[in-house]
mmCIF file of C-alpha atoms and ligand atoms in Angstrom:
data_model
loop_
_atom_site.group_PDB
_atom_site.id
_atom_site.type_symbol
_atom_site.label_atom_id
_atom_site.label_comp_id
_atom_site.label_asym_id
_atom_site.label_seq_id
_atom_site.Cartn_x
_atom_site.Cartn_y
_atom_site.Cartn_z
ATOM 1 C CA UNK A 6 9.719 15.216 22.563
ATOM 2 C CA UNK A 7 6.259 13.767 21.139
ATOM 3 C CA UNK A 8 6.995 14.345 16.876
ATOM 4 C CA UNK A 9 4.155 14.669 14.784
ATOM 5 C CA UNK A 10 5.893 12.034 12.760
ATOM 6 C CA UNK A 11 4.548 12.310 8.669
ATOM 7 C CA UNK A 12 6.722 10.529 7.369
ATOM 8 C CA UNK A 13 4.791 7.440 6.353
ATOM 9 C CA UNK A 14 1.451 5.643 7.742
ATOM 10 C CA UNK A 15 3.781 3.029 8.089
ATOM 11 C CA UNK A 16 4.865 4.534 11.255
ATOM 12 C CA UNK A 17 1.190 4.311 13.399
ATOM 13 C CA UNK A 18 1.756 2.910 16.947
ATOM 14 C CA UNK A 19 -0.805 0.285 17.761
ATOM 15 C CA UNK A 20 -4.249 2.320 19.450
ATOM 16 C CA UNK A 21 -4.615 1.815 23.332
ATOM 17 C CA UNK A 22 -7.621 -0.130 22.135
ATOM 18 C CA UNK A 23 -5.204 -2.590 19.854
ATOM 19 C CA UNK A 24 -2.844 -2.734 23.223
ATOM 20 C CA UNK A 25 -6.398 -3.927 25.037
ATOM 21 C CA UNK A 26 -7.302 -6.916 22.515
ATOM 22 C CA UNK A 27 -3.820 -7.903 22.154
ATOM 23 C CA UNK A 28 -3.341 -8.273 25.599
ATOM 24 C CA UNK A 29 -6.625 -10.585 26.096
ATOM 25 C CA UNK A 30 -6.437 -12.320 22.377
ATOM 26 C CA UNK A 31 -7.222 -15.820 22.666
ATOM 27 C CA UNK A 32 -4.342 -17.887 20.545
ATOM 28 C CA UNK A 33 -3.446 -21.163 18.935
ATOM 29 C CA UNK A 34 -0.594 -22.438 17.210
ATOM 30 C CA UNK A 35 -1.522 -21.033 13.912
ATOM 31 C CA UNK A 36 0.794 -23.219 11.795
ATOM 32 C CA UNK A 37 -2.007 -26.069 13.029
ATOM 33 C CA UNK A 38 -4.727 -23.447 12.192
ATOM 34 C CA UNK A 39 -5.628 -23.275 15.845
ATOM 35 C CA UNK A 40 -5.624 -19.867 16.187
ATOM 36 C CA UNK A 41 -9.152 -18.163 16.620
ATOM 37 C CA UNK A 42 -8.243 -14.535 16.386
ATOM 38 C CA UNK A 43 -6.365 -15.116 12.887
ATOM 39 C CA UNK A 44 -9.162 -17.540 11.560
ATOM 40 C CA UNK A 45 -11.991 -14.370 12.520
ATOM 41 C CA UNK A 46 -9.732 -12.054 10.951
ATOM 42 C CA UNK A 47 -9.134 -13.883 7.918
ATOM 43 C CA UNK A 48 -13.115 -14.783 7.959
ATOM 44 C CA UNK A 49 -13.803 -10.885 8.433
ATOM 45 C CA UNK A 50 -10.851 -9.904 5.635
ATOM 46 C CA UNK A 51 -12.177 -12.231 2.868
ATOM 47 C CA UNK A 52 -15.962 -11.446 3.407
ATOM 48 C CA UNK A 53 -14.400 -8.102 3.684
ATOM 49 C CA UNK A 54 -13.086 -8.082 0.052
ATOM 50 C CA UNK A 55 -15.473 -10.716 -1.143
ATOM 51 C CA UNK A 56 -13.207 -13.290 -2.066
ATOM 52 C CA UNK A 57 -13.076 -16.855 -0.759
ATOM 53 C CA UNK A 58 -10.438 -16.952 1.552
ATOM 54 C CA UNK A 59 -7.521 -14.748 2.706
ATOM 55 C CA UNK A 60 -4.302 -15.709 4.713
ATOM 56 C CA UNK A 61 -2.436 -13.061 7.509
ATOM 57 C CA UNK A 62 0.899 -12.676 6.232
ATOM 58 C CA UNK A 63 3.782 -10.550 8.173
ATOM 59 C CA UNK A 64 4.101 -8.006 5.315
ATOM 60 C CA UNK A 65 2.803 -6.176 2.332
ATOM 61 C CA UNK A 66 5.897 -7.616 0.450
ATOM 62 C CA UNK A 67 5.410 -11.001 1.532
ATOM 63 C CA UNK A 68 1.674 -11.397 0.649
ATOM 64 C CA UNK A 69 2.494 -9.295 -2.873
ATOM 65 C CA UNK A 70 5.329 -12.157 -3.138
ATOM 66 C CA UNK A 71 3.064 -14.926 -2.621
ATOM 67 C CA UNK A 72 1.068 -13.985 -4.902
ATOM 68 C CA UNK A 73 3.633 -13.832 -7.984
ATOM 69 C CA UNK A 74 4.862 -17.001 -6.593
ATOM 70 C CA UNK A 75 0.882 -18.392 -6.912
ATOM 71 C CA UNK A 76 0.208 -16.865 -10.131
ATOM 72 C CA UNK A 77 3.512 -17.412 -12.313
ATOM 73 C CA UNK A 78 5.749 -20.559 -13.287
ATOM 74 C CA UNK A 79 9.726 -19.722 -13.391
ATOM 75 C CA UNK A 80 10.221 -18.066 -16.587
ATOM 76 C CA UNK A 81 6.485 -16.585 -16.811
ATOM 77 C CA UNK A 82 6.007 -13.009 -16.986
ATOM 78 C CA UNK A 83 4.228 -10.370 -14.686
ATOM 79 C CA UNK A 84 3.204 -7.133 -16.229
ATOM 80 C CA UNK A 85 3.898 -4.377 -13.819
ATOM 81 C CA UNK A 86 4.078 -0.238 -13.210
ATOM 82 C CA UNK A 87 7.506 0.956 -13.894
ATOM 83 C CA UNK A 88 6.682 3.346 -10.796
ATOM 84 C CA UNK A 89 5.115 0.342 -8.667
ATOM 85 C CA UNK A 90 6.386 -0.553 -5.403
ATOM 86 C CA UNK A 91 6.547 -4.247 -6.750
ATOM 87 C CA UNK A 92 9.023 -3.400 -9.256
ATOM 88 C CA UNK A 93 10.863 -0.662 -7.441
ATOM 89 C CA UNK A 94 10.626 -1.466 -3.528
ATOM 90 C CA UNK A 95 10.564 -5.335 -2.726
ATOM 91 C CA UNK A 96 14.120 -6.107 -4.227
ATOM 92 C CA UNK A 97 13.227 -7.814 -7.128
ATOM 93 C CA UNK A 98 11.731 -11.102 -4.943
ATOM 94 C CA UNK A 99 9.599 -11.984 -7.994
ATOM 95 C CA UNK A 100 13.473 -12.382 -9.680
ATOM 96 C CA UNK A 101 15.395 -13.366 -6.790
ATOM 97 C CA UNK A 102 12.557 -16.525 -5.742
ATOM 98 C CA UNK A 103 10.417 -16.816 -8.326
ATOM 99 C CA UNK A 104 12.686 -16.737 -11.823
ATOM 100 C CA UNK A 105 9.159 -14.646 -12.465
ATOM 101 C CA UNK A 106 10.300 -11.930 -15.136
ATOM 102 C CA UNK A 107 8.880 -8.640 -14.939
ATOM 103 C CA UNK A 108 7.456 -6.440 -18.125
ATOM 104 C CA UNK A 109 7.187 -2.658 -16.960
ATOM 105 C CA UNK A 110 4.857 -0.529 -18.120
ATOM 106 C CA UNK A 111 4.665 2.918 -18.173
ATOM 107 C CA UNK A 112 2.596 4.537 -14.700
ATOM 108 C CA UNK A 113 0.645 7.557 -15.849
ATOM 109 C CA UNK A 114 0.353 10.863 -14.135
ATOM 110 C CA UNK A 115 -2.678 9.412 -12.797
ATOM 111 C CA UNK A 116 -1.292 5.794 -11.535
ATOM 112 C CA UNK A 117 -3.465 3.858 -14.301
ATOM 113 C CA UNK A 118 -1.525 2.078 -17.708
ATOM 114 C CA UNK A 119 -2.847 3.081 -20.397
ATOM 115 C CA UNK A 120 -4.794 0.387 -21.626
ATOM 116 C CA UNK A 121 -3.461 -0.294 -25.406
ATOM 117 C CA UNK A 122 0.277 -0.311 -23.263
ATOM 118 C CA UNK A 123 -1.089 -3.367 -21.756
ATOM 119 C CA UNK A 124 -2.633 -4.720 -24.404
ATOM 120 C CA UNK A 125 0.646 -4.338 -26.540
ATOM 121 C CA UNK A 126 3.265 -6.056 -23.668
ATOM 122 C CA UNK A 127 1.080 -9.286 -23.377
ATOM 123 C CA UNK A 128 3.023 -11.870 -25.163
ATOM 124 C CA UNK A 129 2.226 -13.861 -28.228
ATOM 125 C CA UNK A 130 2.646 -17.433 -28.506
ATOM 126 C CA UNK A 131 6.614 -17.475 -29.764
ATOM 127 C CA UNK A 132 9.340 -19.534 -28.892
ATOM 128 C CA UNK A 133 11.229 -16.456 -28.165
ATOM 129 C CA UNK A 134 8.970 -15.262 -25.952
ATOM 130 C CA UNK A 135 8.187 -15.668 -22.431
ATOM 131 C CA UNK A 136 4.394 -16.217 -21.224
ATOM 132 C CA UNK A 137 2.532 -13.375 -19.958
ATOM 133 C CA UNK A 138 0.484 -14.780 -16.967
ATOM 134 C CA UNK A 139 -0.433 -11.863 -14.594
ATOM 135 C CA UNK A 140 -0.994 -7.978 -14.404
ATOM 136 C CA UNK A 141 -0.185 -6.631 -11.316
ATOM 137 C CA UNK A 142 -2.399 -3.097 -10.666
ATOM 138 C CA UNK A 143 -1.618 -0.857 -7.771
ATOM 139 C CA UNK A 144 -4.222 0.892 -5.581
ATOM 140 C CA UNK A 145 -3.854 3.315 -4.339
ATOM 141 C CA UNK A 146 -0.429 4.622 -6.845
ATOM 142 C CA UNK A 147 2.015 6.023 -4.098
ATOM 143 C CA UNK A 148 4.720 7.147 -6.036
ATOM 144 C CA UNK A 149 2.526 8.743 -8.597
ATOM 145 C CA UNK A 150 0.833 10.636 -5.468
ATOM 146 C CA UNK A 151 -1.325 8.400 -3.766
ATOM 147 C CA UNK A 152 -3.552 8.886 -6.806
ATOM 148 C CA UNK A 153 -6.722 6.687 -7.034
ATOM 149 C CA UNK A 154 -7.535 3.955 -9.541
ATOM 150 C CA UNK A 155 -11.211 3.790 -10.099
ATOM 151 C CA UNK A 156 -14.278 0.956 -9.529
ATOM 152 C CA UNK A 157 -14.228 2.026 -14.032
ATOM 153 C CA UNK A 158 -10.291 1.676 -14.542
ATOM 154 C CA UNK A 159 -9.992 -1.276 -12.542
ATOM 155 C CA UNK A 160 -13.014 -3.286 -14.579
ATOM 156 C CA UNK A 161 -11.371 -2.223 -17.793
ATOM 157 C CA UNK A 162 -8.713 -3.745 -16.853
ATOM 158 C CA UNK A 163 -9.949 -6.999 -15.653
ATOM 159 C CA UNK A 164 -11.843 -7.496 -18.459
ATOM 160 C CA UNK A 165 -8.306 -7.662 -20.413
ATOM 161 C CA UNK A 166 -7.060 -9.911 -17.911
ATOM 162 C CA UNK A 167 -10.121 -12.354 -18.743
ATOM 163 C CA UNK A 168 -10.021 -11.739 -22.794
ATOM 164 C CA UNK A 169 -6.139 -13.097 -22.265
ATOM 165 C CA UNK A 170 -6.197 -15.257 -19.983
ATOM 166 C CA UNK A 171 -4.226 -13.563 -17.372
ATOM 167 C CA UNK A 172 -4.777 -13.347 -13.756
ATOM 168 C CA UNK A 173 -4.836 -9.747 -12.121
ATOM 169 C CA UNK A 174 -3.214 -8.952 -8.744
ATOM 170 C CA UNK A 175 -3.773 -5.740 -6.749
ATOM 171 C CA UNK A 176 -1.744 -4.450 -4.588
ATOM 172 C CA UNK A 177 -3.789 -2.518 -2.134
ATOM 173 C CA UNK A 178 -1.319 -1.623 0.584
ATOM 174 C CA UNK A 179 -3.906 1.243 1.162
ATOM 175 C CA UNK A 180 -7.263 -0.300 -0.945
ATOM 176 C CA UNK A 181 -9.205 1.456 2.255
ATOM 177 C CA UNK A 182 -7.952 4.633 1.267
ATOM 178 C CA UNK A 183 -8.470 4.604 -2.227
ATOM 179 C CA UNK A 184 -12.453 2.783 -1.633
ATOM 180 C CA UNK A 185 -13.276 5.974 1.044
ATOM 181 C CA UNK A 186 -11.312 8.500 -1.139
ATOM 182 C CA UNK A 187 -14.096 7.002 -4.107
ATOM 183 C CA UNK A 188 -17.086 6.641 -1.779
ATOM 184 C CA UNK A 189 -17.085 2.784 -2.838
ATOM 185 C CA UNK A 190 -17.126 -0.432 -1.084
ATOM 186 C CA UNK A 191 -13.715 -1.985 -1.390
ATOM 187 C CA UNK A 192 -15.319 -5.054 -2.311
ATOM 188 C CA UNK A 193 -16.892 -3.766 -5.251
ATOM 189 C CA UNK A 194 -13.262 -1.894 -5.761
ATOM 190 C CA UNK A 195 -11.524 -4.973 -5.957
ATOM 191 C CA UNK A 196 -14.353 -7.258 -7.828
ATOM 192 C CA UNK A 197 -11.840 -7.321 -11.106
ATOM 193 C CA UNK A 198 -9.242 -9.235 -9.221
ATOM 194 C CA UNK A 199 -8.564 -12.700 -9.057
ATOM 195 C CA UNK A 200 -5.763 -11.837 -5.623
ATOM 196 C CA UNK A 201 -5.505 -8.723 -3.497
ATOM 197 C CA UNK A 202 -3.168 -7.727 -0.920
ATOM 198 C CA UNK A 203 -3.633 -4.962 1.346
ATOM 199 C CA UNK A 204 -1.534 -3.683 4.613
ATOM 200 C CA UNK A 205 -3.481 -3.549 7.929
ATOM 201 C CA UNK A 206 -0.035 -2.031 9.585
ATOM 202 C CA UNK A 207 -0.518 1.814 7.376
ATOM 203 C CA UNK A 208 -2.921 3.609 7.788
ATOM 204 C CA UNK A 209 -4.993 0.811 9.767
ATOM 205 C CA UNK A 210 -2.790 1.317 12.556
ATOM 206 C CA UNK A 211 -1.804 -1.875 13.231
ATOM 207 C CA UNK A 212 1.675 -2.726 14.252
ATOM 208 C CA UNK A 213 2.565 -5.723 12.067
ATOM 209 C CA UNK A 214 0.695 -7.563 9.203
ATOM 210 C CA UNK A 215 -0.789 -7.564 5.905
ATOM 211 C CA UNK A 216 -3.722 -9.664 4.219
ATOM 212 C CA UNK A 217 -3.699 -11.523 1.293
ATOM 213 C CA UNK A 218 -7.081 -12.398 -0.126
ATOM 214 C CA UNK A 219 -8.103 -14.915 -3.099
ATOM 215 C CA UNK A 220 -10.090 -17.897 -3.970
ATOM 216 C CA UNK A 221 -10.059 -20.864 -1.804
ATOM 217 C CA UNK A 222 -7.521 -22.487 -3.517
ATOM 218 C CA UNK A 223 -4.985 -19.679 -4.340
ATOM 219 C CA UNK A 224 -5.167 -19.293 -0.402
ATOM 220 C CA UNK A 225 -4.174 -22.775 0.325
ATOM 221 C CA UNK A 226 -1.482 -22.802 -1.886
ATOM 222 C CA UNK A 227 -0.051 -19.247 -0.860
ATOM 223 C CA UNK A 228 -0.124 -20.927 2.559
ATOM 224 C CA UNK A 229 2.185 -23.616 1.615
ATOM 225 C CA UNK A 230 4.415 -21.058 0.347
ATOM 226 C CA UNK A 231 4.041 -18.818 3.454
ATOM 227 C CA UNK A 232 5.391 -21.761 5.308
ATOM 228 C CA UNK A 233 8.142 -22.633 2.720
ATOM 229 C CA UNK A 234 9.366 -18.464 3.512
ATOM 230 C CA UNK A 235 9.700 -18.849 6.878
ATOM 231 C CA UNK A 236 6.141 -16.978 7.382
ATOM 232 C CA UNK A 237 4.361 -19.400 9.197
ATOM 233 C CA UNK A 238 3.813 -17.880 12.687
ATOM 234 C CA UNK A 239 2.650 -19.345 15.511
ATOM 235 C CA UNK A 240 0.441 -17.479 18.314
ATOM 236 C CA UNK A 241 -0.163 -14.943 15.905
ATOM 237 C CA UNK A 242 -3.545 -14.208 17.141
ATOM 238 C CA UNK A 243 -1.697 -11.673 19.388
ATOM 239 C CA UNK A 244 -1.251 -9.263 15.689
ATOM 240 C CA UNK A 245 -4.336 -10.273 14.204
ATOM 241 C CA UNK A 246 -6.448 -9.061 17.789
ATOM 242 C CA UNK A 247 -4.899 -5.242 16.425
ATOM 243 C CA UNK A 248 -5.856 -6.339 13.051
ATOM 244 C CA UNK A 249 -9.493 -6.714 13.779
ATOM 245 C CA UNK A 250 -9.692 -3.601 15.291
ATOM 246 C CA UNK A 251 -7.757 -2.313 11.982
ATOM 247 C CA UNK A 252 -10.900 -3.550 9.731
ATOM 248 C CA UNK A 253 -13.674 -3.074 12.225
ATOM 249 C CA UNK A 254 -12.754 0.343 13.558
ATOM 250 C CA UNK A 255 -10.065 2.050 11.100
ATOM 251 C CA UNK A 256 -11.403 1.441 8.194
ATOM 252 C CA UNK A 257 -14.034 3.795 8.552
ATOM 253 C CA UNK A 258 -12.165 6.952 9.513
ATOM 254 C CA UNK A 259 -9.528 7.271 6.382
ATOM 255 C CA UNK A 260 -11.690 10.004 5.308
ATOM 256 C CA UNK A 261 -10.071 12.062 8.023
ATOM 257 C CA UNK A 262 -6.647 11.487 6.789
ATOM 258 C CA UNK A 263 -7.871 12.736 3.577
ATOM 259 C CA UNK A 264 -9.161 15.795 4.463
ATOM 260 C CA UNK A 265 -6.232 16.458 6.960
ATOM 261 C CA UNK A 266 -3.781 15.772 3.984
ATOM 262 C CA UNK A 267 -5.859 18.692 1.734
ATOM 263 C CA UNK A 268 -5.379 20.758 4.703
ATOM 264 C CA UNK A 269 -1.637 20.237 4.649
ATOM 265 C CA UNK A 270 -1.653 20.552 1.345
ATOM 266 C CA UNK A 271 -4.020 24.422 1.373
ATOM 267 C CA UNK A 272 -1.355 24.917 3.885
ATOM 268 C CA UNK A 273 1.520 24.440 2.296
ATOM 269 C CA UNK A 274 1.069 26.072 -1.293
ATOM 270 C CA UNK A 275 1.131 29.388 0.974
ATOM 271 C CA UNK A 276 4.945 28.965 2.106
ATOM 272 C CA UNK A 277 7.347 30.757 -0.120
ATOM 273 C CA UNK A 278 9.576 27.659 -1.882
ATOM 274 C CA UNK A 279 7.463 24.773 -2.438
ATOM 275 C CA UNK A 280 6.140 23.455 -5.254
ATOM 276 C CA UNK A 281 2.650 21.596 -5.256
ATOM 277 C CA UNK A 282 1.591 18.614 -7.205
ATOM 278 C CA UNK A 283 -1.981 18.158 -7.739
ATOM 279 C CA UNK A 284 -4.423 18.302 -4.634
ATOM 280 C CA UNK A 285 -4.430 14.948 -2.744
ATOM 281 C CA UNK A 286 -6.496 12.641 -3.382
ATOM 282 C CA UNK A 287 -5.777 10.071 -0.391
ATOM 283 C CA UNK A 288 -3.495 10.884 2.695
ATOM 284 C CA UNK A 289 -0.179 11.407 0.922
ATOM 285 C CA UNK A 290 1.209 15.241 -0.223
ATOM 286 C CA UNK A 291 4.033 15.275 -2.077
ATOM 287 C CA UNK A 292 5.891 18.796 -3.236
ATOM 288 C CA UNK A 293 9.209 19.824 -4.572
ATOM 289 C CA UNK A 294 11.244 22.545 -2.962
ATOM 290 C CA UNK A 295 11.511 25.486 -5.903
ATOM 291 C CA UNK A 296 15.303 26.459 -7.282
ATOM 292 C CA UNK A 297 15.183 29.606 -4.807
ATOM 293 C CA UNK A 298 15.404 27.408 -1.933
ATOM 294 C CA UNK A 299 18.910 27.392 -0.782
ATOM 295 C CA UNK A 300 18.644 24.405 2.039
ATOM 296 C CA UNK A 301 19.053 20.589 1.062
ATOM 297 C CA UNK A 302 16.511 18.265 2.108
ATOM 298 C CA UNK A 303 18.694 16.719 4.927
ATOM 299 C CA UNK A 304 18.922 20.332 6.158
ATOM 300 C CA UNK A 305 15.541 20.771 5.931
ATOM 301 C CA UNK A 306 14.326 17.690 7.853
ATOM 302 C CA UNK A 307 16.969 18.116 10.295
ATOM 303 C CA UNK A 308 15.147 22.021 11.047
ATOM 304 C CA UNK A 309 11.616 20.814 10.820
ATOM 305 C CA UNK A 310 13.279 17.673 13.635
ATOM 306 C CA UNK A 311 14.085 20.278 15.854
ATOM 307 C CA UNK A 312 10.512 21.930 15.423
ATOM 308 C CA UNK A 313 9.325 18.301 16.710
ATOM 309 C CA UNK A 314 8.045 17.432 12.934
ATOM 310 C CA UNK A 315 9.635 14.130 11.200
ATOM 311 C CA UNK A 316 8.885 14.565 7.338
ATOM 312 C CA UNK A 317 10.962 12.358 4.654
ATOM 313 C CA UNK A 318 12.296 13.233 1.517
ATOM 314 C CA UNK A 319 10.995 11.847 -2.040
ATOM 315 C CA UNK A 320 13.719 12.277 -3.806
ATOM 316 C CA UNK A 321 17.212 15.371 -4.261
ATOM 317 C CA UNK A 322 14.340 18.094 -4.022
ATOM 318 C CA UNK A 323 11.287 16.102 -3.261
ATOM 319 C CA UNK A 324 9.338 15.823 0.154
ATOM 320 C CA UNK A 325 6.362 13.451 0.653
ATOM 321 C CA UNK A 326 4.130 13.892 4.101
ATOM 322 C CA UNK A 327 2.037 11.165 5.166
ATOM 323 C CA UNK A 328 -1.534 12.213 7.383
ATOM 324 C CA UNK A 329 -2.757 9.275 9.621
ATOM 325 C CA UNK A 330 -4.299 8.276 13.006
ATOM 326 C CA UNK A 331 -1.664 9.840 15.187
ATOM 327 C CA UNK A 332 -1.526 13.125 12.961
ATOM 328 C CA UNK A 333 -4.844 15.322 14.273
ATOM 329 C CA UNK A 334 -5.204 18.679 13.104
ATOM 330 C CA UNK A 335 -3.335 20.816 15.680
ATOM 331 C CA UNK A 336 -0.522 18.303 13.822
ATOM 332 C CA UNK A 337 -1.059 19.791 10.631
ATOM 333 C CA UNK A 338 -1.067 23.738 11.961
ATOM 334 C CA UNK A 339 2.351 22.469 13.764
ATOM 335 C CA UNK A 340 3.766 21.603 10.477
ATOM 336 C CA UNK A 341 2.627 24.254 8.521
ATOM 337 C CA UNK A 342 4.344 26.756 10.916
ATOM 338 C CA UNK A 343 7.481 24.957 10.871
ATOM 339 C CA UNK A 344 7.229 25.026 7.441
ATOM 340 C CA UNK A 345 6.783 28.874 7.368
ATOM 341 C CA UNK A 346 9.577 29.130 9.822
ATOM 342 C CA UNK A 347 12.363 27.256 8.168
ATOM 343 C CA UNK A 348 11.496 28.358 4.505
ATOM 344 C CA UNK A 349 11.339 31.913 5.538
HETATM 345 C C1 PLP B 411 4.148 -0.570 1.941
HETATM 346 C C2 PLP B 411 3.768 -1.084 0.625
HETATM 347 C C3 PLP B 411 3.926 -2.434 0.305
HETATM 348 C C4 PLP B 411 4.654 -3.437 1.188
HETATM 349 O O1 PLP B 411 4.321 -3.503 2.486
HETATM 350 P P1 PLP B 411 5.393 -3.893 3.632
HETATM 351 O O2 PLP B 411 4.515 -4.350 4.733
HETATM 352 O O3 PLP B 411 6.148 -2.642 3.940
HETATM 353 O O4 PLP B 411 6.263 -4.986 3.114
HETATM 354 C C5 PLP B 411 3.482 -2.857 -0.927
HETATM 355 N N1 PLP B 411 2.933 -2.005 -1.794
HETATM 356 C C6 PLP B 411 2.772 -0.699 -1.535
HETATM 357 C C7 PLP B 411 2.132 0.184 -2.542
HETATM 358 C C8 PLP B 411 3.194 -0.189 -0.315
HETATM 359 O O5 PLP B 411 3.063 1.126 -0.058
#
């Protein structure tokens, strides 16, 4: 059976397209620097995101790691979203590698700190106290919903960052969504930041690979690190031929993910038993199922399975669905109906 598989972007074969280049990508041992496709697509990424240089990287986590490992000492501190996906999702590497010691802060409703919050965890010059080096924003929030951190937000921020001498990281797994959900240029988006990473394998389709974008030389040391990881690769021209074809030709079309994803959500505020957050405002929905619902969540993906729809659960009574390139719209009616049928 061909499932209209929601749950993540994550999950976005490669295009027939992407097949095409990767088949025909020119290659070099990329260790050496030799390879062509990766230097264009780091060329493309940085102008891209104008910064100075970027570096291809196998994952989000990876180039997110790299660039704790860049910014902070052992013993320095990083100044992260208790709801973040670097604090919660990448199994404490910053710890684990780095000795880099994290300071939580509170994610709002609306993904942002609040700005006092980060003006209050920055460390003061103590012997008892670590040194705050780096604030780490997220972009767009997933758990909070996807939710969008604006051009506004993310200056305010940065302007903190420079006042105490801190470097800021964003983690833009999905920067391209949140830059077409705000009508902005991602560049201009991600001006604040001194180091960005976003993923080209979500919702830019590509199967493998993530950028991580800088000055010239915060690149050159992340790739000394890269190596040190074991994330030097070789012909990796093959992954960066899909990448290209991620930021040339992907980029551009989020906006239909979007709207898809308000669809779903229209959709599903009309079936009896779930509970909508806010509208989305990229291409994630997430909802809880109400206390009148008698079926688990296992029960209920197993039932929408069956109905040829893969959704994943967000938590005991939480669902998150995921629109992207493989999810068109006769996707969406599919899933509402299941919906309808296995909440009736
Ligand atoms: C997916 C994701 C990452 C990590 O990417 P991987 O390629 O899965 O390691 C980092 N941050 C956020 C917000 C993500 O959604």
């Amino acid at each position: 059976m061909e499932y209209i598989d929601l749950r993540s972007d994550t999950v976005t074969k490669p295009t027939p397209e992407m097949r095409e280049a990767m088949a025909e990508a020119e290659v070099g041992d990329d260790v050496y620097m030799d390879d062509p496709t990766v230097n264009k697509l780091q060329e493309i990424a940085a102008e891209m995101l104008g910064k100075e240089g970027s570096l291809f990287v196998p994952s989000g986590t990876m180039g997110n790691l790299l660039a704790l490992l860049v910014h902070c000492q052992r013993g320095d501190e990083v100044i992260v979203g208790d709801k973040s996906h670097i604090y919660m999702n990448e199994a404490g590497g910053m710890s684990a590698l780095g000795g880099i010691h994290p300071h939580p802060v509170m994610n709002q409703a609306d993904g942002t700190f609040l700005l006092d919050d980060i003006l209050a965890s920055i460390q003061t010059e103590d012997v008892h106290h670590t040194i705050t080096r780096l604030v780490c924003l997220e972009n767009t929030q997933n758990v909070c919903g996807g939710v969008v951190l604006s051009v506004e937000y993310t200056r305010a921020v940065g302007k903190i960052a420079r006042e105490n001498d801190l470097s800021l990281h964003i983690d833009g797994a999905r920067i391209f969504n949140a830059a077409a959900a705000l009508d902005v240029s991602v560049k201009e988006l991600v001006e604040p930041a001194d180091s960005v990473m976003f993923c080209l394998s979500k919702g830019l389709a590509a199967p493998v690979g993530s950028m991580l974008v800088g000055t010239k030389k915060f690149i050159k040391r992340a790739r000394h690190l890269r190596k040190m990881l074991g994330g030097g690769m070789r012909q990796a021209g093959v992954l960066a031929a899909a990448g290209l074809i991620s930021l040339e030709k992907m980029t551009g079309r989020l906006g239909q993910d979007h709207a898809r994803a308000k669809n779903l959500f229209e959709g599903l505020k009309q079936v009896q038993g779930l509970k909508l957050d806010a509208s989305p405002s990229s291409n994630m929905v997430y909802f809880d199922l109400g206390d009148e619902v008698k079926l688990s969540v296992d029960q209920i993906m197993e039932q929408m399975k069956k109905r040829g729809v893969l959704v994943d659960w967000a938590g005991p009574r939480r669902f998150r669905l995921v629109t992207h390139y493989w999810v068109d719209d006769e996707g969406v009616a599919k899933t509402l109906k299941a919906f309808g049928e296995v909440l009736k």
